[in-house]
PDB file of C-alpha atoms in Angstrom:
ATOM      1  CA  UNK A   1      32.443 -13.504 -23.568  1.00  0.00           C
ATOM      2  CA  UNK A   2      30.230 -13.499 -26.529  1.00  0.00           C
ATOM      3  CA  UNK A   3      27.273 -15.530 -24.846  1.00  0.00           C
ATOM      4  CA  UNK A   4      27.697 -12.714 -21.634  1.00  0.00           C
ATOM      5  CA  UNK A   5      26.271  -9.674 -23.550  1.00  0.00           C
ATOM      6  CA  UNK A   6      23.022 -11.503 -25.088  1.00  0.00           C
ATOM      7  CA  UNK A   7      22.658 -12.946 -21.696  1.00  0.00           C
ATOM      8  CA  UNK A   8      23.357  -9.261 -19.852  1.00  0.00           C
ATOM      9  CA  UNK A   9      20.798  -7.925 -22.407  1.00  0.00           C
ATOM     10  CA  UNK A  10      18.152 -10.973 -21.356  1.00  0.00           C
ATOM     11  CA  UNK A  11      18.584  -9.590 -18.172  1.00  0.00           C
ATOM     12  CA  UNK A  12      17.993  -6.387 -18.334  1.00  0.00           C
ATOM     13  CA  UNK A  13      14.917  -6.705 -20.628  1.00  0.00           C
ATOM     14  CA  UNK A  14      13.348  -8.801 -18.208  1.00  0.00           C
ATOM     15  CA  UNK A  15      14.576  -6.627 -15.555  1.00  0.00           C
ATOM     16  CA  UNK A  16      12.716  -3.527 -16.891  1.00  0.00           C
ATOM     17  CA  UNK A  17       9.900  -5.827 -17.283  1.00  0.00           C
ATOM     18  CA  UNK A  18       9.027  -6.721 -14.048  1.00  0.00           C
ATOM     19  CA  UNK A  19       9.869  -2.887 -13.062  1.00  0.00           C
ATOM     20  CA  UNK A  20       7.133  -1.552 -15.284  1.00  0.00           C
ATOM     21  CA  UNK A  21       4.508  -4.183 -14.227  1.00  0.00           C
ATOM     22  CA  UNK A  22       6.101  -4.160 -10.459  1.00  0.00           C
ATOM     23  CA  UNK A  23       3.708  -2.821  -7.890  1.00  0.00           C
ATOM     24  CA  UNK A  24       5.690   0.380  -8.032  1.00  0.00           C
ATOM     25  CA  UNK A  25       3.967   0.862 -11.615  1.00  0.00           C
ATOM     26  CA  UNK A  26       2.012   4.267 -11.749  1.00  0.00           C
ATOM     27  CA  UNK A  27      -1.971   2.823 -10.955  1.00  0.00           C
ATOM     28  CA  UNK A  28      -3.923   6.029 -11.682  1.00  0.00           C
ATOM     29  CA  UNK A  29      -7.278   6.063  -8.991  1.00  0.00           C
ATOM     30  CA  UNK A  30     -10.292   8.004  -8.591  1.00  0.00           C
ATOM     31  CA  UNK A  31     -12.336   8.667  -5.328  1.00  0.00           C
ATOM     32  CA  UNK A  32     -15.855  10.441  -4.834  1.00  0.00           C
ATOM     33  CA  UNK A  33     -16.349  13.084  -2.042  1.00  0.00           C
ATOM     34  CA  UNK A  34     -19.023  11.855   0.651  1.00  0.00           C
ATOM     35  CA  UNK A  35     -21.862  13.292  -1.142  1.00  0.00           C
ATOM     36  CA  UNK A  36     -20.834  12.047  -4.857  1.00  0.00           C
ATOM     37  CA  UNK A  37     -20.994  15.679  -6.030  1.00  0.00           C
ATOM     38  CA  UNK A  38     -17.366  14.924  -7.037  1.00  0.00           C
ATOM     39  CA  UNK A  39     -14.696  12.883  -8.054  1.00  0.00           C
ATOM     40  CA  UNK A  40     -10.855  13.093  -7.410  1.00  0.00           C
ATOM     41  CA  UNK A  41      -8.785  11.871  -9.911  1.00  0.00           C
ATOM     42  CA  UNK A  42      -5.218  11.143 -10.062  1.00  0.00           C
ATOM     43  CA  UNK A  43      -3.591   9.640 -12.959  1.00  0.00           C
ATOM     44  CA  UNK A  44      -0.121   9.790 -14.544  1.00  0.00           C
ATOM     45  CA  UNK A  45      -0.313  10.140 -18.392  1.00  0.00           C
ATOM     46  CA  UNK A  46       2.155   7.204 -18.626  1.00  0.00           C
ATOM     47  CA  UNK A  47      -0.104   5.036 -20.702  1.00  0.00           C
ATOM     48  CA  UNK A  48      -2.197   4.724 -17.834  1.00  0.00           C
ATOM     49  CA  UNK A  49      -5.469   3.265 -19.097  1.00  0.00           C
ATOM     50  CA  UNK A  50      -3.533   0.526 -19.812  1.00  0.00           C
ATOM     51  CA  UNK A  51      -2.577  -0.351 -16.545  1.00  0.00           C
ATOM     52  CA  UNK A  52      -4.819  -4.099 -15.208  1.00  0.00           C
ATOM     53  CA  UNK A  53      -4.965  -3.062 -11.711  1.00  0.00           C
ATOM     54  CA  UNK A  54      -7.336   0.132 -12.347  1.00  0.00           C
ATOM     55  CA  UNK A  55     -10.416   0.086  -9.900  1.00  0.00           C
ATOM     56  CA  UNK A  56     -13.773   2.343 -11.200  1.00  0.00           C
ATOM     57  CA  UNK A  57     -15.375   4.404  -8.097  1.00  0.00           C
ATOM     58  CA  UNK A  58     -18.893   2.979  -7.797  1.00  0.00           C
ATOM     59  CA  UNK A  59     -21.621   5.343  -6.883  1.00  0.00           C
ATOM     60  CA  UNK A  60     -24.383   4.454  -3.950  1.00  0.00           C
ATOM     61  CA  UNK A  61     -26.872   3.411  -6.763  1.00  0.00           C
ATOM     62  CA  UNK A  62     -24.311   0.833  -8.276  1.00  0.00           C
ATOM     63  CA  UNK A  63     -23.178   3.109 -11.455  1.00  0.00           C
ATOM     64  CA  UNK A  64     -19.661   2.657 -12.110  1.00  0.00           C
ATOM     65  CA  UNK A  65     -17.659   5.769 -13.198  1.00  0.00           C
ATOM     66  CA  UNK A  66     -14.924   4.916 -15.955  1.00  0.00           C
ATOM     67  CA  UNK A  67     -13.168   7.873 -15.248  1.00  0.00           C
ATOM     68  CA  UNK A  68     -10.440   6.684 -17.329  1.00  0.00           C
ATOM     69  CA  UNK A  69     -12.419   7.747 -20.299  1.00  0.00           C
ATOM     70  CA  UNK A  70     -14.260  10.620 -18.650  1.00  0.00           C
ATOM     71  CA  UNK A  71     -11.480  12.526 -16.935  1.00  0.00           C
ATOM     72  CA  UNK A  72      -8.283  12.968 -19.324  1.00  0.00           C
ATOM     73  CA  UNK A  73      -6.115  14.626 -17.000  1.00  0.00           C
ATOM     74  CA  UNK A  74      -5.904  14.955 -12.931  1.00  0.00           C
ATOM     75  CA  UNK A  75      -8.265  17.081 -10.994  1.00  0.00           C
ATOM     76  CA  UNK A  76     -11.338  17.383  -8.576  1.00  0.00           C
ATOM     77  CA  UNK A  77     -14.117  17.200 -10.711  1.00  0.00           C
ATOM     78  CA  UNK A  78     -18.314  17.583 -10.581  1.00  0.00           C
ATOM     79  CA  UNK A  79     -20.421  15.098 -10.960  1.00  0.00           C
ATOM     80  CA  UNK A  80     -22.183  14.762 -12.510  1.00  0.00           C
ATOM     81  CA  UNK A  81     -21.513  17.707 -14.636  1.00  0.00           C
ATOM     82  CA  UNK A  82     -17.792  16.889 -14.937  1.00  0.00           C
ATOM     83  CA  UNK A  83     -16.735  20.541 -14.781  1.00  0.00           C
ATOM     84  CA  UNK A  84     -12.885  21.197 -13.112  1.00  0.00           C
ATOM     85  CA  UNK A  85     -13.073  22.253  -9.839  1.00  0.00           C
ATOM     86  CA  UNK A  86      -9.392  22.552  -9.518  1.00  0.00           C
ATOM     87  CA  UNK A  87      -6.433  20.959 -11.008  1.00  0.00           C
ATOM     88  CA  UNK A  88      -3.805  18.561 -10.068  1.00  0.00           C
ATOM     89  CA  UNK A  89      -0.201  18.579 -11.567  1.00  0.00           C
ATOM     90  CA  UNK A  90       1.578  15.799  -9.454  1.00  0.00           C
ATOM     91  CA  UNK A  91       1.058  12.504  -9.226  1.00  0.00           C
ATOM     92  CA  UNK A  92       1.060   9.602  -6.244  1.00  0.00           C
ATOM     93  CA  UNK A  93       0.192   6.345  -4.983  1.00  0.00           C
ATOM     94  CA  UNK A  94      -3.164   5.876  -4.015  1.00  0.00           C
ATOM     95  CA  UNK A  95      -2.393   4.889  -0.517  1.00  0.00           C
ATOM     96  CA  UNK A  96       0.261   8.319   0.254  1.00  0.00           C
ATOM     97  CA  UNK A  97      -3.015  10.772  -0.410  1.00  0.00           C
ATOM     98  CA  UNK A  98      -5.546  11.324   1.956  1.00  0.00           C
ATOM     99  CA  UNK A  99      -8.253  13.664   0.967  1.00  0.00           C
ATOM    100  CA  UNK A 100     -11.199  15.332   3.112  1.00  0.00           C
ATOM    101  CA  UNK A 101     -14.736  14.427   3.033  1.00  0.00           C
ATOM    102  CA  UNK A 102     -15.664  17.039   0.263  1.00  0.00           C
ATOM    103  CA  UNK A 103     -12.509  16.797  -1.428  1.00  0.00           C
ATOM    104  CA  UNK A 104     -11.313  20.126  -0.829  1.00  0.00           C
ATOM    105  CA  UNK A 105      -8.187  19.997   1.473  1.00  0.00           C
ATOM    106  CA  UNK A 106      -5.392  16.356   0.377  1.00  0.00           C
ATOM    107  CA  UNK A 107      -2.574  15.291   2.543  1.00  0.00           C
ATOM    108  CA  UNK A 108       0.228  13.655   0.380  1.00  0.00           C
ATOM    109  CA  UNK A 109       2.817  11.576   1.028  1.00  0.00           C
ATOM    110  CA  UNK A 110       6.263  11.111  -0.041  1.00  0.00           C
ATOM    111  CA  UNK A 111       7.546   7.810   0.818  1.00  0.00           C
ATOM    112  CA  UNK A 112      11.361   8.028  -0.240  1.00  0.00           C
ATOM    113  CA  UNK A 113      11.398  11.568   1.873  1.00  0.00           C
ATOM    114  CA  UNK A 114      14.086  13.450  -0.333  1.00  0.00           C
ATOM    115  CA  UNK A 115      13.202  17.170  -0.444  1.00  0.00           C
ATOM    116  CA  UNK A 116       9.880  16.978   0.893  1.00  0.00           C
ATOM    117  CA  UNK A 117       8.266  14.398   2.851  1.00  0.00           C
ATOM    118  CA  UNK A 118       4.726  15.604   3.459  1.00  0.00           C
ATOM    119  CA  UNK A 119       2.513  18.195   1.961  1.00  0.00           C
ATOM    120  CA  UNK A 120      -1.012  19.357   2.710  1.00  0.00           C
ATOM    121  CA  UNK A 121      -3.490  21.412  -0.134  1.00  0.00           C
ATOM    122  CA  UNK A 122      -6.663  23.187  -0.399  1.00  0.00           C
ATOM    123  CA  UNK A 123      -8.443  23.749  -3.276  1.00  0.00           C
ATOM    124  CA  UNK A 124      -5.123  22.499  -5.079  1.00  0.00           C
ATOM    125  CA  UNK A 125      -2.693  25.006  -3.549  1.00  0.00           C
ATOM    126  CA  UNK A 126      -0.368  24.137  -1.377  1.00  0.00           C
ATOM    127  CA  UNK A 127      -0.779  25.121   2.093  1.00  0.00           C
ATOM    128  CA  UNK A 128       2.034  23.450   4.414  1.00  0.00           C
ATOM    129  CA  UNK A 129       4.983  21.441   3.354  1.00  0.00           C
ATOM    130  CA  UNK A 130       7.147  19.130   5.976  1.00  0.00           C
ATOM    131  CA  UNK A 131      10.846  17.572   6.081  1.00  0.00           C
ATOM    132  CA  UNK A 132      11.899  14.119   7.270  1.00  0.00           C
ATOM    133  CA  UNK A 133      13.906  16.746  10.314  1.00  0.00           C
ATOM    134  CA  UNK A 134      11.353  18.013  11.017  1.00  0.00           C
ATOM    135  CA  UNK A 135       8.904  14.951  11.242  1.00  0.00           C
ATOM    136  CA  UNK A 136      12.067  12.381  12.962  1.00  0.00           C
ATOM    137  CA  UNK A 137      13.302  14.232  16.034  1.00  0.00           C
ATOM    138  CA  UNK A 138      16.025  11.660  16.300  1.00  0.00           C
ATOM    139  CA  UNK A 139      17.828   8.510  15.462  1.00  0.00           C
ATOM    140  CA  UNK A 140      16.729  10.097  11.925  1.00  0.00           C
ATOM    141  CA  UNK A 141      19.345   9.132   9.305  1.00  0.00           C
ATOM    142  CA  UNK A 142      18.871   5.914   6.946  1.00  0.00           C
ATOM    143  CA  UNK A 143      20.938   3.941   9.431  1.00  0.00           C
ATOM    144  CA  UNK A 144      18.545   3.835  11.857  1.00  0.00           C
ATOM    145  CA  UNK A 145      15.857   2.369   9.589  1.00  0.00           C
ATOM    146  CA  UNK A 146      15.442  -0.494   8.321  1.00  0.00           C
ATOM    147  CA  UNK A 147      15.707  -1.092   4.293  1.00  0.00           C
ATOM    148  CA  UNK A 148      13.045  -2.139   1.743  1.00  0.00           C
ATOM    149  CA  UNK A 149      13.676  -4.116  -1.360  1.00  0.00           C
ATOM    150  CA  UNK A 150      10.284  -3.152  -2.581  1.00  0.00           C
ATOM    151  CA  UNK A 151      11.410   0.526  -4.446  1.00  0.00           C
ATOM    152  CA  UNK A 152      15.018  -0.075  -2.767  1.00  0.00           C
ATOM    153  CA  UNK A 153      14.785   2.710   0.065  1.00  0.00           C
ATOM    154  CA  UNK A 154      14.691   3.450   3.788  1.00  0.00           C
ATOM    155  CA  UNK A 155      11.010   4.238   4.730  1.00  0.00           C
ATOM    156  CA  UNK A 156      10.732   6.830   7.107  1.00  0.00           C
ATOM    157  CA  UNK A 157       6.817   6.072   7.909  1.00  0.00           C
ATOM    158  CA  UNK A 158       3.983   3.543   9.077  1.00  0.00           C
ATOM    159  CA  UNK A 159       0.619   4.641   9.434  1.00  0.00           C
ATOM    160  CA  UNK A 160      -0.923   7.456   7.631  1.00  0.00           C
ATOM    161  CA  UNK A 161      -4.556   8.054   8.272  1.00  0.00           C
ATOM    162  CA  UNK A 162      -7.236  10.231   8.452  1.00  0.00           C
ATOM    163  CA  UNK A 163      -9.987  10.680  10.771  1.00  0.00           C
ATOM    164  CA  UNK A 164     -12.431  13.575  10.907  1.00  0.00           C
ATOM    165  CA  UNK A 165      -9.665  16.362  10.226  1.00  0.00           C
ATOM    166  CA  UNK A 166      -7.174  14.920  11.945  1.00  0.00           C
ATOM    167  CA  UNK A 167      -4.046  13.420   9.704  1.00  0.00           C
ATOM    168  CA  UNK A 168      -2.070  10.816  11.705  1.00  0.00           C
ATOM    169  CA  UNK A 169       1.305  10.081  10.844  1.00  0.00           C
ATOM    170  CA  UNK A 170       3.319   7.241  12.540  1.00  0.00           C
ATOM    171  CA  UNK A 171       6.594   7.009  11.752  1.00  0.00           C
ATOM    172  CA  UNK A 172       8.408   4.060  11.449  1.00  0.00           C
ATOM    173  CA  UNK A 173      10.319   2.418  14.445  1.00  0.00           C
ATOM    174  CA  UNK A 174      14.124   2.667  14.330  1.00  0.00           C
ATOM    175  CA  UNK A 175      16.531   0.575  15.156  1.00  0.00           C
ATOM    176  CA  UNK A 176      19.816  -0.323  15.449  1.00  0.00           C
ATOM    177  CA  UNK A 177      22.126  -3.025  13.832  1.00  0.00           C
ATOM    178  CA  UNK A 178      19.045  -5.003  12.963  1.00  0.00           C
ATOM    179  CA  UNK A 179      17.762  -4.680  16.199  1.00  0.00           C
ATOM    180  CA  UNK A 180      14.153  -2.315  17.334  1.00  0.00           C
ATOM    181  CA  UNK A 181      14.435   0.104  19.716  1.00  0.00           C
ATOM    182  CA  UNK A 182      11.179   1.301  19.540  1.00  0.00           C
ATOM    183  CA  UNK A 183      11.823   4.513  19.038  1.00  0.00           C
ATOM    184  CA  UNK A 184       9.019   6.441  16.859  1.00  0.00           C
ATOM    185  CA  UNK A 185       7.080   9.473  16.607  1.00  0.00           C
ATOM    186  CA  UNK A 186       3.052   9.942  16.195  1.00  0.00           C
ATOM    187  CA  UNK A 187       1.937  13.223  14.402  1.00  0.00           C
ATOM    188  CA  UNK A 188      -1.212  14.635  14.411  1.00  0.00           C
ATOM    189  CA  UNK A 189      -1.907  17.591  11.417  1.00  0.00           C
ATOM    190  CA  UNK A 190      -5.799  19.257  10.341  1.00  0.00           C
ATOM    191  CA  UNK A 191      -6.034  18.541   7.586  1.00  0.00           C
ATOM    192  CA  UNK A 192      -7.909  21.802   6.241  1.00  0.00           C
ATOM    193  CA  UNK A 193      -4.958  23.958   7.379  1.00  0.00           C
ATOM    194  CA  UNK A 194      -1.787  21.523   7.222  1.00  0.00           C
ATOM    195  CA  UNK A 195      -0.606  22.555  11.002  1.00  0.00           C
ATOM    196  CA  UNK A 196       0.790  20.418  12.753  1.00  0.00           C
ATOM    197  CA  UNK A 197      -1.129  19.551  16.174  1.00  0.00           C
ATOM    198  CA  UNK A 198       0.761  17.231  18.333  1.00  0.00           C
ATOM    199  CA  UNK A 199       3.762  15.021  18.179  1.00  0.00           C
ATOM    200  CA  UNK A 200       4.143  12.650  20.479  1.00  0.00           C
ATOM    201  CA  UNK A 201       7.636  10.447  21.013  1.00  0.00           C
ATOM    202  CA  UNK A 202       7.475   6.876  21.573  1.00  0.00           C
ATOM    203  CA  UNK A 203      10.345   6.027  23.341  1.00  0.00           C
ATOM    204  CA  UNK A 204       9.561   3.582  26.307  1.00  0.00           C
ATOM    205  CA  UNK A 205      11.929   0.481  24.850  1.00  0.00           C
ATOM    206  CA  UNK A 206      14.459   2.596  24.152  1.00  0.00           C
ATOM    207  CA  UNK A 207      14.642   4.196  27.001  1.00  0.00           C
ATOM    208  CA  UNK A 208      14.290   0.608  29.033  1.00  0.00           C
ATOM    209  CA  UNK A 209      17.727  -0.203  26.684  1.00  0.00           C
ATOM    210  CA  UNK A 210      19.260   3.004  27.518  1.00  0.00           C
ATOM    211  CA  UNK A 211      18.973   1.859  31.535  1.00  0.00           C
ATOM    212  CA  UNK A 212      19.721  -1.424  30.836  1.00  0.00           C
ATOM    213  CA  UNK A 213      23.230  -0.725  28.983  1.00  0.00           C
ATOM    214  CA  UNK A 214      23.818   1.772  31.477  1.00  0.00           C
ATOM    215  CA  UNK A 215      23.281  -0.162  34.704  1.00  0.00           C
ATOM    216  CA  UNK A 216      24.748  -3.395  32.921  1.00  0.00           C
ATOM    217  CA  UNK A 217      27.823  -0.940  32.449  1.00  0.00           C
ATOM    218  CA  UNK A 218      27.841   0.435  35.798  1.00  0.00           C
ATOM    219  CA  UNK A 219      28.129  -2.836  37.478  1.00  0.00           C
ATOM    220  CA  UNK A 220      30.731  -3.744  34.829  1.00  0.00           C
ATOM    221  CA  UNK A 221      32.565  -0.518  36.012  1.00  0.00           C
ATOM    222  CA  UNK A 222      32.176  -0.473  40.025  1.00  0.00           C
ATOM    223  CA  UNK A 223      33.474  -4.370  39.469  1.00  0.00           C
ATOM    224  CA  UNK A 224      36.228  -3.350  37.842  1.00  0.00           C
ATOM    225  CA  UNK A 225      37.389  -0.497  40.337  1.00  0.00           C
ATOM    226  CA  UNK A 226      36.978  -2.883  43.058  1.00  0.00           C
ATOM    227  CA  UNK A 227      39.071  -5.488  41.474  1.00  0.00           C
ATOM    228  CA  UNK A 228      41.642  -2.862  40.482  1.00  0.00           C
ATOM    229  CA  UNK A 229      41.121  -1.450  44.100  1.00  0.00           C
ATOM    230  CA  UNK A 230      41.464  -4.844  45.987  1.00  0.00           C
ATOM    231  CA  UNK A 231      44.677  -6.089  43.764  1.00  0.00           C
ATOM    232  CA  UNK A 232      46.201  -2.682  44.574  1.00  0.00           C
ATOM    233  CA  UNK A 233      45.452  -3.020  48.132  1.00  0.00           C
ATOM    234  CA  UNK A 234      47.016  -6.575  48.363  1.00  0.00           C
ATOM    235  CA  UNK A 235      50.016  -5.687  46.525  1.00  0.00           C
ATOM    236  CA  UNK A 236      50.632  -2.763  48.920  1.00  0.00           C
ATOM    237  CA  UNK A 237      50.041  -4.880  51.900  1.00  0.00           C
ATOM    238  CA  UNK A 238      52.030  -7.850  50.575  1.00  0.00           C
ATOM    239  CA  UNK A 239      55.538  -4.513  49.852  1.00  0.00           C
ATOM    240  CA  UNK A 240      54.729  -3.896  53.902  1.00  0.00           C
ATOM    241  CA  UNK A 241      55.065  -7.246  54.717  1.00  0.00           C
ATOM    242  CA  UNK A 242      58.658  -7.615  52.917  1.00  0.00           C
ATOM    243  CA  UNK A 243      59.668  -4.405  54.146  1.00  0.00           C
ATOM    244  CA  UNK A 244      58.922  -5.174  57.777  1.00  0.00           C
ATOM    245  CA  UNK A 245      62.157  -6.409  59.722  1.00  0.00           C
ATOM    246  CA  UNK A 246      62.482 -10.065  60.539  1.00  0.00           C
ATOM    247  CA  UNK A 247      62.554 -10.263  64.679  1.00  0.00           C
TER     248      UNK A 247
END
């Protein structure tokens, strides 16, 4: 018992380790708006100009922008002039934001989906805000998707992109005990007003399952009523052959 608690300690030391240099680790990130008369950046204050895995935004003429150094604190900034254009008080991975051409309207992602799974902003107010019921029509609790070790969760998502104004969100395919059913939805939101467009529900192997089970059952059930059936008429014809008198 007395080596167990240095060892538990070890453990847990090392444990914490790998969590704060996991690739769950806040990586604060920058971006420039199409014309490089501003910069986006999102960082989280937790010692973040530490972190190895920091990439500088690189201008068309080859300048690289430390904003590490240059930008204390999250925002949408000019550039050159560095003023705030508007602030940012939350804080995400670099691949759940999507941002418009001129940085003015973001689409952010939450990727464990508790309270809030997707959000949309202009000028750095909120504009629209969306729910894992209202972006998985069905098959939508945690059983029906498959688990991640990385972050330990249930991801409720697959693609997130951005084209034009259009945000596409793919959601991820469910399934059940282990197995895909292909069941999945593909939003479509503008991005410059946070509505929601189109949704259309991928469905096609599920619904090829759904036939299958059924038909596979309703063979399995007309087989049994005719067995059940043909026994029952045998028995009754085998009662009217004892009950008919010998001649």
């Amino acid at each position: 018992m007395r080596y167990l608690t240095p060892l538990l300690a070890l453990t847990l030391w090392c444990s914490c380790g790998n969590l704060r240099a996991g690739i769950s680790a806040p990586i604060p990130f920058a971006r420039l708006s199409s014309d490089e008369s501003r910069i986006l950046v999102v960082r989280s204050g937790d010692a973040a100009s530490d972190h190895p895995n920091v990439t500088n935004p690189t201008l068309s003429n080859g300048e690289e922008i430390d904003f590490l150094s240059l930008f204390p604190a999250s925002g949408v900034y000019g550039w050159p002039d560095r003023n705030l254009v508007y602030e940012i008080d939350w804080y995400c991975l670099d691949r759940e934001l999507l941002a418009s051409a001129d940085l003015d309207h973001l689409a952010r992602m939450n990727r464990f989906g508790n309270e809030w799974a997707l959000k949309f902003y202009s000028s750095g107010n909120e504009t629209s805000t969306y729910t894992l019921d209202q972006l998985l029509t069905s098959f939508a609790s945690e059983g029906f998707r498959p688990f991640a070790t990385w972050d330990w969760h249930h991801p409720w998502h697959e693609d997130f992109d951005l084209a034009g104004e259009r945000v596409t969100l793919t959601t991820v395919g469910r399934e059940i005990a282990g197995f895909s059913i292909g069941y999945h939805e593909i939003h479509t939101f503008d991005i410059g007003t946070g509505t929601l467009i189109e949704t259309d529900v991928r469905n096609g192997r599920f619904i090829v399952l759904l036939v299958g089970f059924g038909g596979f059952f309703l063979i399995l059930l007309t087989t049994i009523v005719l067995a059940i059936r043909s026994r029952r008429n045998k028995k009754l014809a085998e009662q009217d052959a004892a009950e008919q008198p010998a001649t």
